Coordinates of C-alpha atoms in Angstrom, one line a residue:
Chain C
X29 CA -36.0 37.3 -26.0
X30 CA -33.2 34.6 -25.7
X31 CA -34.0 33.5 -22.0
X32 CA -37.8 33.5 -20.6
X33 CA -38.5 32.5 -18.0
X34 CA -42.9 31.2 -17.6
X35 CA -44.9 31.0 -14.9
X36 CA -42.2 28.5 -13.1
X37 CA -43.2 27.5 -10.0
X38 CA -41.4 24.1 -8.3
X39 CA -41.4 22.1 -5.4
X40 CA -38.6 19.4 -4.4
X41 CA -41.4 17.4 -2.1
X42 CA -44.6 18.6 -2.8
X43 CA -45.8 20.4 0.2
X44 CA -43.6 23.7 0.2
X45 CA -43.2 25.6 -2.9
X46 CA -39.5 27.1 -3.7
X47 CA -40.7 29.2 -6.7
X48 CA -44.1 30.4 -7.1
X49 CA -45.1 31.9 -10.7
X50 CA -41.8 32.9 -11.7
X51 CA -41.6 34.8 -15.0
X52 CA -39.0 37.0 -16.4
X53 CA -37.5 37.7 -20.2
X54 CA -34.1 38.4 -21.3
X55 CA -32.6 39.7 -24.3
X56 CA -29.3 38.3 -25.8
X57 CA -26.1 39.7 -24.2
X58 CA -28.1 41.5 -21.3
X59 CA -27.6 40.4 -17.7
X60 CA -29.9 39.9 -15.3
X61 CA -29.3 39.9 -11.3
X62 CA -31.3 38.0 -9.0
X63 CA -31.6 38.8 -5.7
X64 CA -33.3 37.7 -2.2
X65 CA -32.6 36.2 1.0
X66 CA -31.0 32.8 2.0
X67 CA -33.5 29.8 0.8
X68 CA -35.7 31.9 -1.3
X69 CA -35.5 29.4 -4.6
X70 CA -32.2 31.6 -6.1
X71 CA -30.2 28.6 -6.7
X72 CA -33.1 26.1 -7.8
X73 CA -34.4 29.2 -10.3
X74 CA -30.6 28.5 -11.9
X75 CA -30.6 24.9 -11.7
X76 CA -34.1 24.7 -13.2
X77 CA -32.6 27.0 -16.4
X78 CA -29.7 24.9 -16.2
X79 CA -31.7 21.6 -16.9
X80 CA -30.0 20.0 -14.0
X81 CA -33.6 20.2 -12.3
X82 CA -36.1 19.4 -15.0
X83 CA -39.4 20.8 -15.4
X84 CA -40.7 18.3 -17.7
X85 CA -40.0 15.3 -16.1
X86 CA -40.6 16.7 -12.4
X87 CA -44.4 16.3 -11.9
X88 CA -43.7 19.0 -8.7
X89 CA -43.2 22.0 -10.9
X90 CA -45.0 23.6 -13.7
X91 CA -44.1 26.3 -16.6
X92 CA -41.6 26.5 -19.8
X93 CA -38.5 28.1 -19.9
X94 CA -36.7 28.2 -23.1
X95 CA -33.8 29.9 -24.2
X96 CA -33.6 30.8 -27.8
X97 CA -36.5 29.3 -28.8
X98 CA -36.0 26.2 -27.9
X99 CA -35.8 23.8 -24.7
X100 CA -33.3 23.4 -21.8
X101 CA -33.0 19.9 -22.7
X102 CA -32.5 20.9 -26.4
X103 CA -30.0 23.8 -25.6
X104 CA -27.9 21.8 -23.2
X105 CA -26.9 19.6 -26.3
X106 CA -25.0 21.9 -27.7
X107 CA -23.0 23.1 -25.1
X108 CA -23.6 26.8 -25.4
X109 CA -24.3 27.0 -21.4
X110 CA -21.5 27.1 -18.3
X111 CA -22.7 27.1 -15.6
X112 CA -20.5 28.5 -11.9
X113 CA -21.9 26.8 -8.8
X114 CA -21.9 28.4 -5.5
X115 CA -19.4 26.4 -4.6
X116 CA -16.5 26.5 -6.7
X117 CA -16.8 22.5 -7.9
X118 CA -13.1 21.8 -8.9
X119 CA -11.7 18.3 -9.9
X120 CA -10.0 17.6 -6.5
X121 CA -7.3 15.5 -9.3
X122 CA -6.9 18.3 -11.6
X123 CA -4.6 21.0 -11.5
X124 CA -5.8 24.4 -12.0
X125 CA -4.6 24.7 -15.6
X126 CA -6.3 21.2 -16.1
X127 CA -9.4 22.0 -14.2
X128 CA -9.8 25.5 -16.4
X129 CA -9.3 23.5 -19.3
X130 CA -11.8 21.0 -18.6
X131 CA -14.6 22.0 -20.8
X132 CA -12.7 22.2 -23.5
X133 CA -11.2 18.9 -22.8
X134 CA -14.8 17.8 -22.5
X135 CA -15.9 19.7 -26.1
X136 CA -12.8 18.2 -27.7
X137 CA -10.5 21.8 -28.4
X138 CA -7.3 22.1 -27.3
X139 CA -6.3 26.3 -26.8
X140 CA -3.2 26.4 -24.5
X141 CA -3.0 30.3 -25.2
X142 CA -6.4 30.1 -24.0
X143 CA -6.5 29.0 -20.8
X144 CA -2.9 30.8 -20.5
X145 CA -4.5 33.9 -21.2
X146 CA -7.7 32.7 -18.2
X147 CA -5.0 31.9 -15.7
X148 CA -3.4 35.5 -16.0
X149 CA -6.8 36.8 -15.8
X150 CA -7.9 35.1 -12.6
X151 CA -4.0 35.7 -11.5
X152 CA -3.3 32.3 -10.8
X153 CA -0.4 31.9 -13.0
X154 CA 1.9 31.2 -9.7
X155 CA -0.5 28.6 -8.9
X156 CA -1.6 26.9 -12.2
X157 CA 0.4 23.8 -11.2
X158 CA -1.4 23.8 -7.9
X159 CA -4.4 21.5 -6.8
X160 CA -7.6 22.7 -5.6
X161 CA -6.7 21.4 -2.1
X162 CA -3.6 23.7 -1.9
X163 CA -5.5 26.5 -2.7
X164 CA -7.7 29.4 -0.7
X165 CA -11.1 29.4 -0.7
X166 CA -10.8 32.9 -3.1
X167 CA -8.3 31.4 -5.2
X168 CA -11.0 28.5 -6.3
X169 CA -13.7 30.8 -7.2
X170 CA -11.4 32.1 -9.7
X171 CA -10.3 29.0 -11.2
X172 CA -14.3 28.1 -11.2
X173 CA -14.8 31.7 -12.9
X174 CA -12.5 31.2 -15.7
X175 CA -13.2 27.7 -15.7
X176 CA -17.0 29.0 -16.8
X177 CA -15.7 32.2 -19.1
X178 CA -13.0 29.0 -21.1
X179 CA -16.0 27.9 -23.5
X180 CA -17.0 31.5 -24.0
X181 CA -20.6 30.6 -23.6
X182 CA -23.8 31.7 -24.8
X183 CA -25.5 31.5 -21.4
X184 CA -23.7 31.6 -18.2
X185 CA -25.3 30.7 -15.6
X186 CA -23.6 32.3 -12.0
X187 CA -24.4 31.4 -8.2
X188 CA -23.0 33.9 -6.2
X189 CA -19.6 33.9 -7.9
X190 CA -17.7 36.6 -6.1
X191 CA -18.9 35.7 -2.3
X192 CA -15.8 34.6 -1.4
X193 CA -13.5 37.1 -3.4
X194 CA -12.0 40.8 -1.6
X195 CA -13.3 44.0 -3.1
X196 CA -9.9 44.5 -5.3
X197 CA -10.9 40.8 -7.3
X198 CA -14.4 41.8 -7.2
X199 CA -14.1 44.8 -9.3
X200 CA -11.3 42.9 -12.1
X201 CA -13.5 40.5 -12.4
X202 CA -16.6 42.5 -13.0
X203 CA -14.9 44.2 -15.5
X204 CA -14.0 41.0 -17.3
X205 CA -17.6 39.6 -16.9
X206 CA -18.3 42.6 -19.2
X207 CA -16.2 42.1 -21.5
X208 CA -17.2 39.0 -22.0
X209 CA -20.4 40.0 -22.2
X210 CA -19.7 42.6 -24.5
X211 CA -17.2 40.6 -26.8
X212 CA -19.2 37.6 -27.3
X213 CA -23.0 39.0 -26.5
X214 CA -23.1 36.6 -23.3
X215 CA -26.0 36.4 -21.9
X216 CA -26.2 36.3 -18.1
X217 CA -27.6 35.5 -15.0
X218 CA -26.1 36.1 -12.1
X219 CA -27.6 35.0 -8.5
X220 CA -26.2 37.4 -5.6
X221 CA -26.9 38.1 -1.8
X222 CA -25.5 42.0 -2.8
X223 CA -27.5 44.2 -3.9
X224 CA -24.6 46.3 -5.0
X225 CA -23.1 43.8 -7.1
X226 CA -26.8 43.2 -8.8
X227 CA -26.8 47.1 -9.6
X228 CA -23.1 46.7 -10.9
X229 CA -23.9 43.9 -12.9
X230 CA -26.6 43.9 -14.6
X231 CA -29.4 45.5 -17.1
X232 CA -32.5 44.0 -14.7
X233 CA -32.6 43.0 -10.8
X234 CA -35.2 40.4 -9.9
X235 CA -35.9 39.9 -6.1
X236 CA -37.3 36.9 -4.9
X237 CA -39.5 37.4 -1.5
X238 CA -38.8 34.4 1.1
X239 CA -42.2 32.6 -0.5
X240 CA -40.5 31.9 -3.6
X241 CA -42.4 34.6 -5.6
X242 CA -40.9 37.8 -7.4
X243 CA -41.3 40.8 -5.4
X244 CA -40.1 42.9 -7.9
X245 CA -38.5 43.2 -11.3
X246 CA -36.3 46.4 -11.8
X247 CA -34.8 47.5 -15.2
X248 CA -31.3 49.0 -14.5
X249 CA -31.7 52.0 -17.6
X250 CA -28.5 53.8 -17.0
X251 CA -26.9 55.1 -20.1
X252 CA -23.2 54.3 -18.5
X253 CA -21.6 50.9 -19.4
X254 CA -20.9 48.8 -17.0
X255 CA -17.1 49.2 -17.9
X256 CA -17.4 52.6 -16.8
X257 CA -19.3 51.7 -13.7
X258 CA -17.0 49.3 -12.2
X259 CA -14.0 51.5 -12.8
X260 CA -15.4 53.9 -10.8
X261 CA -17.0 51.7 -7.9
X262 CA -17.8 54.3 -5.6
X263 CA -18.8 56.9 -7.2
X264 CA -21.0 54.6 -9.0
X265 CA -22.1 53.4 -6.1
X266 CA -22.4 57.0 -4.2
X267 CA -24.6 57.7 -7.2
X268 CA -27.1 54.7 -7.8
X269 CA -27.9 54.8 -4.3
X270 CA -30.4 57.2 -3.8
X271 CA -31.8 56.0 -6.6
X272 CA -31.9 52.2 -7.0
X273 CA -30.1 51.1 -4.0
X274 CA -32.2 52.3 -0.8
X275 CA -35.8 51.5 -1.9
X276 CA -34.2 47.7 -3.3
X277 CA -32.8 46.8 0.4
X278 CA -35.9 48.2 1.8
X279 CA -37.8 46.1 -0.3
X280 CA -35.5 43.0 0.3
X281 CA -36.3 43.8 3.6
X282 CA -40.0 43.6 3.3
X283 CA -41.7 40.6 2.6
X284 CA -45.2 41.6 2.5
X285 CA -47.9 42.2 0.1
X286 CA -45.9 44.2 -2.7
X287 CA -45.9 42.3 -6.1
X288 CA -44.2 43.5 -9.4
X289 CA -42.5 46.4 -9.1
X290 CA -41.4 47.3 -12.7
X291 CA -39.5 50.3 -14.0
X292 CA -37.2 52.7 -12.1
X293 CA -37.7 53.1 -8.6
X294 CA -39.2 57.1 -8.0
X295 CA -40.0 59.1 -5.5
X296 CA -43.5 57.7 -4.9
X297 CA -41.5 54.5 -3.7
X298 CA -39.4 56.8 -1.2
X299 CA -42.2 58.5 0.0
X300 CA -43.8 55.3 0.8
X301 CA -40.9 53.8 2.4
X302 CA -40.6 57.4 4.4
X303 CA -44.5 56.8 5.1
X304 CA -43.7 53.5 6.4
X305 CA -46.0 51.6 3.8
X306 CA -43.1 49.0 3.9
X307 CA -42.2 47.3 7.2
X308 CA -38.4 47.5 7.3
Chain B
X29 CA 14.5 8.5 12.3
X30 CA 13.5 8.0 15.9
X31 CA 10.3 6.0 15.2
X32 CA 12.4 3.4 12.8
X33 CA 15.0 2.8 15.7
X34 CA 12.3 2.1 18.2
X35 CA 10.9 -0.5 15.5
X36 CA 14.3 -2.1 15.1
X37 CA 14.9 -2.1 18.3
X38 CA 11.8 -3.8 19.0
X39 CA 11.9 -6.3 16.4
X40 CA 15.7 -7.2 18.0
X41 CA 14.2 -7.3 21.6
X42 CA 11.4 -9.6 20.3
X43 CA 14.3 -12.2 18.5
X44 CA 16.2 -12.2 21.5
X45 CA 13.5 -13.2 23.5
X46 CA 12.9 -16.0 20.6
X47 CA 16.8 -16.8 20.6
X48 CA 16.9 -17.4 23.9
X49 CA 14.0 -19.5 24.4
X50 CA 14.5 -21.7 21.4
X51 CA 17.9 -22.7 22.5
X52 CA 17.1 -22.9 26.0
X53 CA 13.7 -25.1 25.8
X54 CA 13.2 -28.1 24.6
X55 CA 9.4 -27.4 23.7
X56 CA 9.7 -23.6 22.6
X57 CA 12.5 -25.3 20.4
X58 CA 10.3 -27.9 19.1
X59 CA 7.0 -25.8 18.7
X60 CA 8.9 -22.7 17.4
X61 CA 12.6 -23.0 16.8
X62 CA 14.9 -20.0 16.7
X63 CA 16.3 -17.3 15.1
X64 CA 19.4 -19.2 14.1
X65 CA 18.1 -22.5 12.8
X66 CA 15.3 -20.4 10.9
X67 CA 18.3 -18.4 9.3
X68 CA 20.4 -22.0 8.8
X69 CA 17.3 -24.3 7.4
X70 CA 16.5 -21.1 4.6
X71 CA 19.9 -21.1 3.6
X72 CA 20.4 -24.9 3.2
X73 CA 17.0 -24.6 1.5
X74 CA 16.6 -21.5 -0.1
X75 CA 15.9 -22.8 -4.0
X76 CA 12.8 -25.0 -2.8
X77 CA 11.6 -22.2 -0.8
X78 CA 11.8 -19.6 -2.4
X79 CA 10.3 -21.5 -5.5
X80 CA 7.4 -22.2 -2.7
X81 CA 7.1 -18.5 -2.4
X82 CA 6.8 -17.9 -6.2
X83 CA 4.1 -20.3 -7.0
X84 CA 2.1 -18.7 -4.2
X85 CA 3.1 -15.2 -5.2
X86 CA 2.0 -16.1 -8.5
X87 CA -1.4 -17.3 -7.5
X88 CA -2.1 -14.5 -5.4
X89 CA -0.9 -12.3 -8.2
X90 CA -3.2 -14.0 -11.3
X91 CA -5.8 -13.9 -8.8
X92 CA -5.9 -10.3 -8.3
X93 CA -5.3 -9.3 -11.4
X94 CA -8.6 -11.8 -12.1
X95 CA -10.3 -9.8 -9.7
X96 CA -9.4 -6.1 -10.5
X97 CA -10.6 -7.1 -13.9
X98 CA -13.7 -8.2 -12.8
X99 CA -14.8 -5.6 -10.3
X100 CA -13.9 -2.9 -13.0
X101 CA -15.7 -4.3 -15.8
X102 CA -18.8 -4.9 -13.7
X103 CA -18.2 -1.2 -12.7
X104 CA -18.3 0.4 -15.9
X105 CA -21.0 -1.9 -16.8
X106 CA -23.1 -0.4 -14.0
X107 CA -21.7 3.0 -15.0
X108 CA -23.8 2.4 -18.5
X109 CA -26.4 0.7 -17.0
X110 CA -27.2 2.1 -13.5
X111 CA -30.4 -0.1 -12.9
X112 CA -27.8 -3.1 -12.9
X113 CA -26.0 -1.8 -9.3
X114 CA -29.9 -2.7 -7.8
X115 CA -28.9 -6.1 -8.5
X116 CA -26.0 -6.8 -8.3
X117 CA -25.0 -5.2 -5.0
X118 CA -27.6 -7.3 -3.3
X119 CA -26.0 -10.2 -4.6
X120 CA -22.5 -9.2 -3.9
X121 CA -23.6 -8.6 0.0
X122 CA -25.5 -11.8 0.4
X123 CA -22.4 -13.5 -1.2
X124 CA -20.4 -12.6 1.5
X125 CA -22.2 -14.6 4.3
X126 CA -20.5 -17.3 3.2
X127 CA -17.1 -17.9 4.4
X128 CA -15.7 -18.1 0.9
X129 CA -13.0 -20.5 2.7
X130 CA -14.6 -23.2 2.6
X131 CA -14.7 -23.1 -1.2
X132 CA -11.2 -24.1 -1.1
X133 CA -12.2 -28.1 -1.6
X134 CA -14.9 -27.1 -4.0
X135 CA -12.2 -25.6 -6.0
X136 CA -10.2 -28.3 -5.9
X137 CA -12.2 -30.6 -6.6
X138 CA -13.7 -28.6 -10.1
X139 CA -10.2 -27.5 -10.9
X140 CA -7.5 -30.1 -10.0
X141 CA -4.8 -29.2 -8.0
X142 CA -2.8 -27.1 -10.3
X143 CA -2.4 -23.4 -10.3
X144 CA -5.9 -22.7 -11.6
X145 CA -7.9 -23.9 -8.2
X146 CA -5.9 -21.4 -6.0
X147 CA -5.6 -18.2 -8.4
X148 CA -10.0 -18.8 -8.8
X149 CA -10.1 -19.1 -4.7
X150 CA -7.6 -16.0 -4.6
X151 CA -9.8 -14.1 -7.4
X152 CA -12.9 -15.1 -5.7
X153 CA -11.9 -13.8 -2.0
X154 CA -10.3 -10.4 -3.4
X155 CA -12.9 -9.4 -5.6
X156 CA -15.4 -8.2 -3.3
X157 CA -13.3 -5.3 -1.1
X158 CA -12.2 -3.6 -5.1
X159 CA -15.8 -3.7 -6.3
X160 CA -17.2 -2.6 -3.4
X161 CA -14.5 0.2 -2.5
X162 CA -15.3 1.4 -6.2
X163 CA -18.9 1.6 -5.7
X164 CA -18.1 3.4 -2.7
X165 CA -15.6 6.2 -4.4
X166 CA -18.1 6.2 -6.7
X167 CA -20.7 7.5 -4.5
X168 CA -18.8 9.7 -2.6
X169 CA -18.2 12.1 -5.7
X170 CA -19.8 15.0 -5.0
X171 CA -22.9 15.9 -6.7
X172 CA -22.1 19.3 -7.8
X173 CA -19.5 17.5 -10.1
X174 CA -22.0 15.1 -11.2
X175 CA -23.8 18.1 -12.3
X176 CA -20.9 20.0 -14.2
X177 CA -20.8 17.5 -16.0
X178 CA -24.1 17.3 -17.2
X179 CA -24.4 21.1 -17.7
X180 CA -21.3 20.4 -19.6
X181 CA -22.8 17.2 -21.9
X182 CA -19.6 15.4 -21.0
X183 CA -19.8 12.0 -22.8
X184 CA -20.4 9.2 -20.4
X185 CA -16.7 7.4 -21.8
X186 CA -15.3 10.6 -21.0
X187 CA -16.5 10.4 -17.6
X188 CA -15.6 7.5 -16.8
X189 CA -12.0 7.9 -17.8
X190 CA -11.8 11.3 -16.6
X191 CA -13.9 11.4 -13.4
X192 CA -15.2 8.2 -12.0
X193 CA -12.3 6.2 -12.0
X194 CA -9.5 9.1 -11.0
X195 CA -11.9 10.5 -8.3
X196 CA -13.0 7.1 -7.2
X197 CA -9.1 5.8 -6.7
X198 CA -8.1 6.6 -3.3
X199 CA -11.5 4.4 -2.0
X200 CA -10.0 1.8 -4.9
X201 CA -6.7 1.7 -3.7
X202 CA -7.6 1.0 0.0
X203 CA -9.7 -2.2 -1.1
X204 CA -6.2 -3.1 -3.3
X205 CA -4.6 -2.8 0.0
X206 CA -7.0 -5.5 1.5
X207 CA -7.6 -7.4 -1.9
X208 CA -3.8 -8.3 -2.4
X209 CA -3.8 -9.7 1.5
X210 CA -6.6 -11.9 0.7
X211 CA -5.5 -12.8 -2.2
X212 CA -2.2 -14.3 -0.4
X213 CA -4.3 -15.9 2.2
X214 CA -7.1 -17.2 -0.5
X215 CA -4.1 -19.0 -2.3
X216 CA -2.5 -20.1 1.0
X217 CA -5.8 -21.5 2.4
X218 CA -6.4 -23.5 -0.8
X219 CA -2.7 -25.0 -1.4
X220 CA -3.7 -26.5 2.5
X221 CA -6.4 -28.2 0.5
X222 CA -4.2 -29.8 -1.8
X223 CA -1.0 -28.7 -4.0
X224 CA 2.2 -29.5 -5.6
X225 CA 3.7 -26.5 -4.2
X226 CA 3.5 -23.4 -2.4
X227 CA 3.9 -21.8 1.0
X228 CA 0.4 -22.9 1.7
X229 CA 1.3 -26.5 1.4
X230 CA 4.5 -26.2 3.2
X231 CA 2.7 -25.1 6.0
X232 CA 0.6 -28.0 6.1
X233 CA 3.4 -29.8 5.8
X234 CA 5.4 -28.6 8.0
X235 CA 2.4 -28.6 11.0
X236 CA 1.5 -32.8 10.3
X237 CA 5.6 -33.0 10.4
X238 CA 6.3 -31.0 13.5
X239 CA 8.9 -29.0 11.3
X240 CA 9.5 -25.5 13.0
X241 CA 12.0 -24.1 11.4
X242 CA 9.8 -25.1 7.8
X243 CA 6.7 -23.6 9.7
X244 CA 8.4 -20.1 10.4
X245 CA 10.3 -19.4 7.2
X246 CA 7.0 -20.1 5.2
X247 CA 5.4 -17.7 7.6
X248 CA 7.9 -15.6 6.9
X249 CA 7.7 -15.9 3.2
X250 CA 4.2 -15.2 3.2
X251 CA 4.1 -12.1 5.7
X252 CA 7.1 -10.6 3.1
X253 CA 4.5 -11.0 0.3
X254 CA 1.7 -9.7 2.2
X255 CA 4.3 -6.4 2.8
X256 CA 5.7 -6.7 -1.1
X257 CA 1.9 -6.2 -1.7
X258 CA 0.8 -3.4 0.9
X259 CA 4.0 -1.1 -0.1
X260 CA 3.1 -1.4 -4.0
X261 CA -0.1 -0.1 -3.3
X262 CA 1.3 2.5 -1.1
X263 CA 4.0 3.3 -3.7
X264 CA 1.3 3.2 -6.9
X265 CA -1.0 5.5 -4.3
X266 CA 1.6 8.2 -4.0
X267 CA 2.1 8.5 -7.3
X268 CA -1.1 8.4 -8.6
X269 CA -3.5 10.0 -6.1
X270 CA -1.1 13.5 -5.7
X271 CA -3.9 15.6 -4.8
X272 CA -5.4 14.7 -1.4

């Protein structure tokens, strides 16, 4: 597995718990989605495999996570990780070419064809002498997205990075998240509010309940890439839904005693939520 | 457009009020002359002056530059050693209850009255606004970006080039804008103490001689270095800080 996740559980003062027993395994190049409601421990679950919250040094958590083989701490160094924030974290002095460029600035490289080729992705290249503060709110979560896609990473790390974007970005973008994904065996994780863009996205779904613990763990086994998927959204969509997309929000929805729901969601899971086993 | 002809008109309704009391009193002529004989003692003594106006604007200058070098090395040297800030911030705070002013003799006395004793009482009085307007940009940098960074293993040299000082120079640029002012008046205050020349001293001067028209066209010098000052700063922040 490159990313596991053990037994992580972490508290920022002591007394309430954000993650409880968080475990979860990833292989290289897969993505994995996770999912819950506001202040459920999504964004500390990425900052904690980020290393920008340490579980070593932070007598308030406990568990390991390693990604391949070794420590955060350890992988950090070598500057295989980007990581997108949930807000879009621009240099207020740097232009949008310069602010893409950054980490390669950072890592020493210099690829203007590159970044060129980012900007037309993200289609900024109007804007690329523009600063952050003359831009839309949409317009910087692009710049961050290609900003974190510029050092074609190993690990990418993502916090809700298409909240602010309309449908039409949404879907381009997915499509170039997998291909990154697919071109250099990426390995992502991907923190959403959408349950949609979880399914879209990614190979497993993780939902955190509201007491910081995983409700359930889904395995997304559809034989269809995800290139296929996004080109046709709705249909996609039309088709998962039945099947992944109604028991997941009525799970989301629940926060009561269900714990580790593996594998594809059936019909027992329907009939339940038909029975009313699951307060919705 | 409109806003600079209400300023000059202003400015000409305020020098005929001065015009027509200096040459209609006796003691507004004595205590503060007139436009005229201001405009007639510069000219007849424009070299000594304006040579008046150079050693101070040259003390104020060396003094800031004293001080900008200062605050940023101690900057960067807290940048690599954060404990240090604990320390020295403390000290920088309590420092300022004292009226650095009344250094001016103390300076003087250590330094002679040459050059050095006004541009260390200039350095010393416009050092604390830049370090402290630093510290202050520093901290206002937002945390996610301290956190890219990390995530990104910038080296600490590259963030300091590329992050702490660029984003930090708007807050540095307003303490330049108060620096270079007390830099003039740090160098004015101690030429009063004692100095071969300057505005400062002509002042003095011109106050124990009951010398109006020397009194108002070294105030006059020194407010025009005060605004040669403030407009460089406003210049160099236009230029540099594009992006706010």
């Amino acid at each position: 597995m490159y990313l596991k996740v053990d037994d992580i559980s972490f508290s920022y003062d002591g007394k309430r718990s954000v993650l409880k027993n968080v475990s979860f395994a990833l292989p290289k190049g897969e993505t994995i989605a996770v999912v819950g409601a506001s202040g459920c421990g999504k964004s500390t679950l990425l900052r904690l495999i980020s290393g920008i919250l340490n579980t070593n040094s932070n007598s308030l958590s406990s568990g390991k996570i390693d990604i391949n083989s070794v420590s955060t701490d350890e992988y950090l160094k070598d500057g295989k990780l980007a990581f997108m924030f949930q807000e879009a974290t621009l240099m207020p002095n740097l232009t949008v070419r310069q602010n893409i460029e950054l980490p390669l600035q950072i890592k020493g490289v210099k690829n203007h064809e590159k970044v060129g080729r980012l900007i037309e992705t993200v289609g900024l290249t109007e804007f690329s002498s523009y600063f952050p503060n003359q831009l839309s709110g949409g317009m910087k979560t692009r710049v961050a997205l290609a900003r974190s896609f510029a050092t074609e990473p190993e690990l990418l790390l993502l916090d809700e990075p298409f909240s602010a974007l309309d449908i039409a970005w949404k879907s381009k973008l997915y499509i170039e998240l997998e291909k990154l994904r697919e071109l250099h065996k990426t390995t992502i994780v991907v923190v959403t509010h959408d349950v949609q863009e979880a399914l879209l996205l990614s190979n497993q779904v993780v939902i955190i309940g509201q007491l910081g613990q995983i409700q359930a763990n889904y395995k997304i086994t559809t034989e269809k890439s995800l290139y296929n998927r996004v080109h046709n959204v709705s249909e996609f969509l039309e088709e998962v839904y039945a099947d992944y997309l109604l028991p997941i929000q009525k799970v989301i929805m629940t926060d009561g005693n269900w714990n580790k729901l593996t594998g594809r969601a059936d019909n027992q899971v329907e009939e339940k939520v038909a029975n009313g086993h699951f307060k919705i | 457009m409109k806003k600079w002809l209400i300023y000059l008109l202003l400015s000409c309704i305020i020098l005929g009020i001065w015009q027509y009391f200096g040459s209609t009193s006796n003691t507004a002529r004595l205590l503060l002359s007139s436009p005229s004989l201001v405009i007639s003692y510069f000219i007849q003594n424009h070299f000594d002056l304006l040579q008046a106006t150079y050693t101070t604007l040259l003390e104020a200058v060396s003094g800031l530059a004293i001080a900008i070098c200062f605050s940023f090395s101690m900057m960067v040297l807290c940048f690599y050693r954060p404990k240090l800030m604990d320390y020295i911030l403390p000290i920088m705070i309590t420092s300022q209850v004292i009226p650095l002013i009344v250094l001016a003799p103390f300076f003087i006395v250590l330094m002679g009255i040459g050059l050095s004793s006004k541009i260390a009482m200039a350095a010393l009085i416009s050092f604390f606004p830049i370090f402290i307007n630093f510290a202050q940009g520093y901290k206002s940098i937002s945390k996610n970006i301290h956190e890219l960074m990390m995530v990104y293993q910038a080296p600490l040299k590259f963030r300091i080039k590329n992050v702490y000082f660029p984003l930090s120079m708007p807050s540095i640029l307003a303490g330049l804008k108060i620096s270079a002012n007390l830099a003039v008046i740090g160098a004015i205050v101690a030429e009063f103490s004692g100095a071969e020349n300057g505005l400062g001293k002509n002042l003095y001067i011109s106050a124990i001689r009951l010398e109006p028209e020397l009194m108002m066209s070294s105030l006059f010098l020194s407010m025009f270095i005060g605004i040669f000052f403030y407009s460089l700063f406003v210049i160099i922040e236009r230029r540099i800080v594009r992006w706010i």
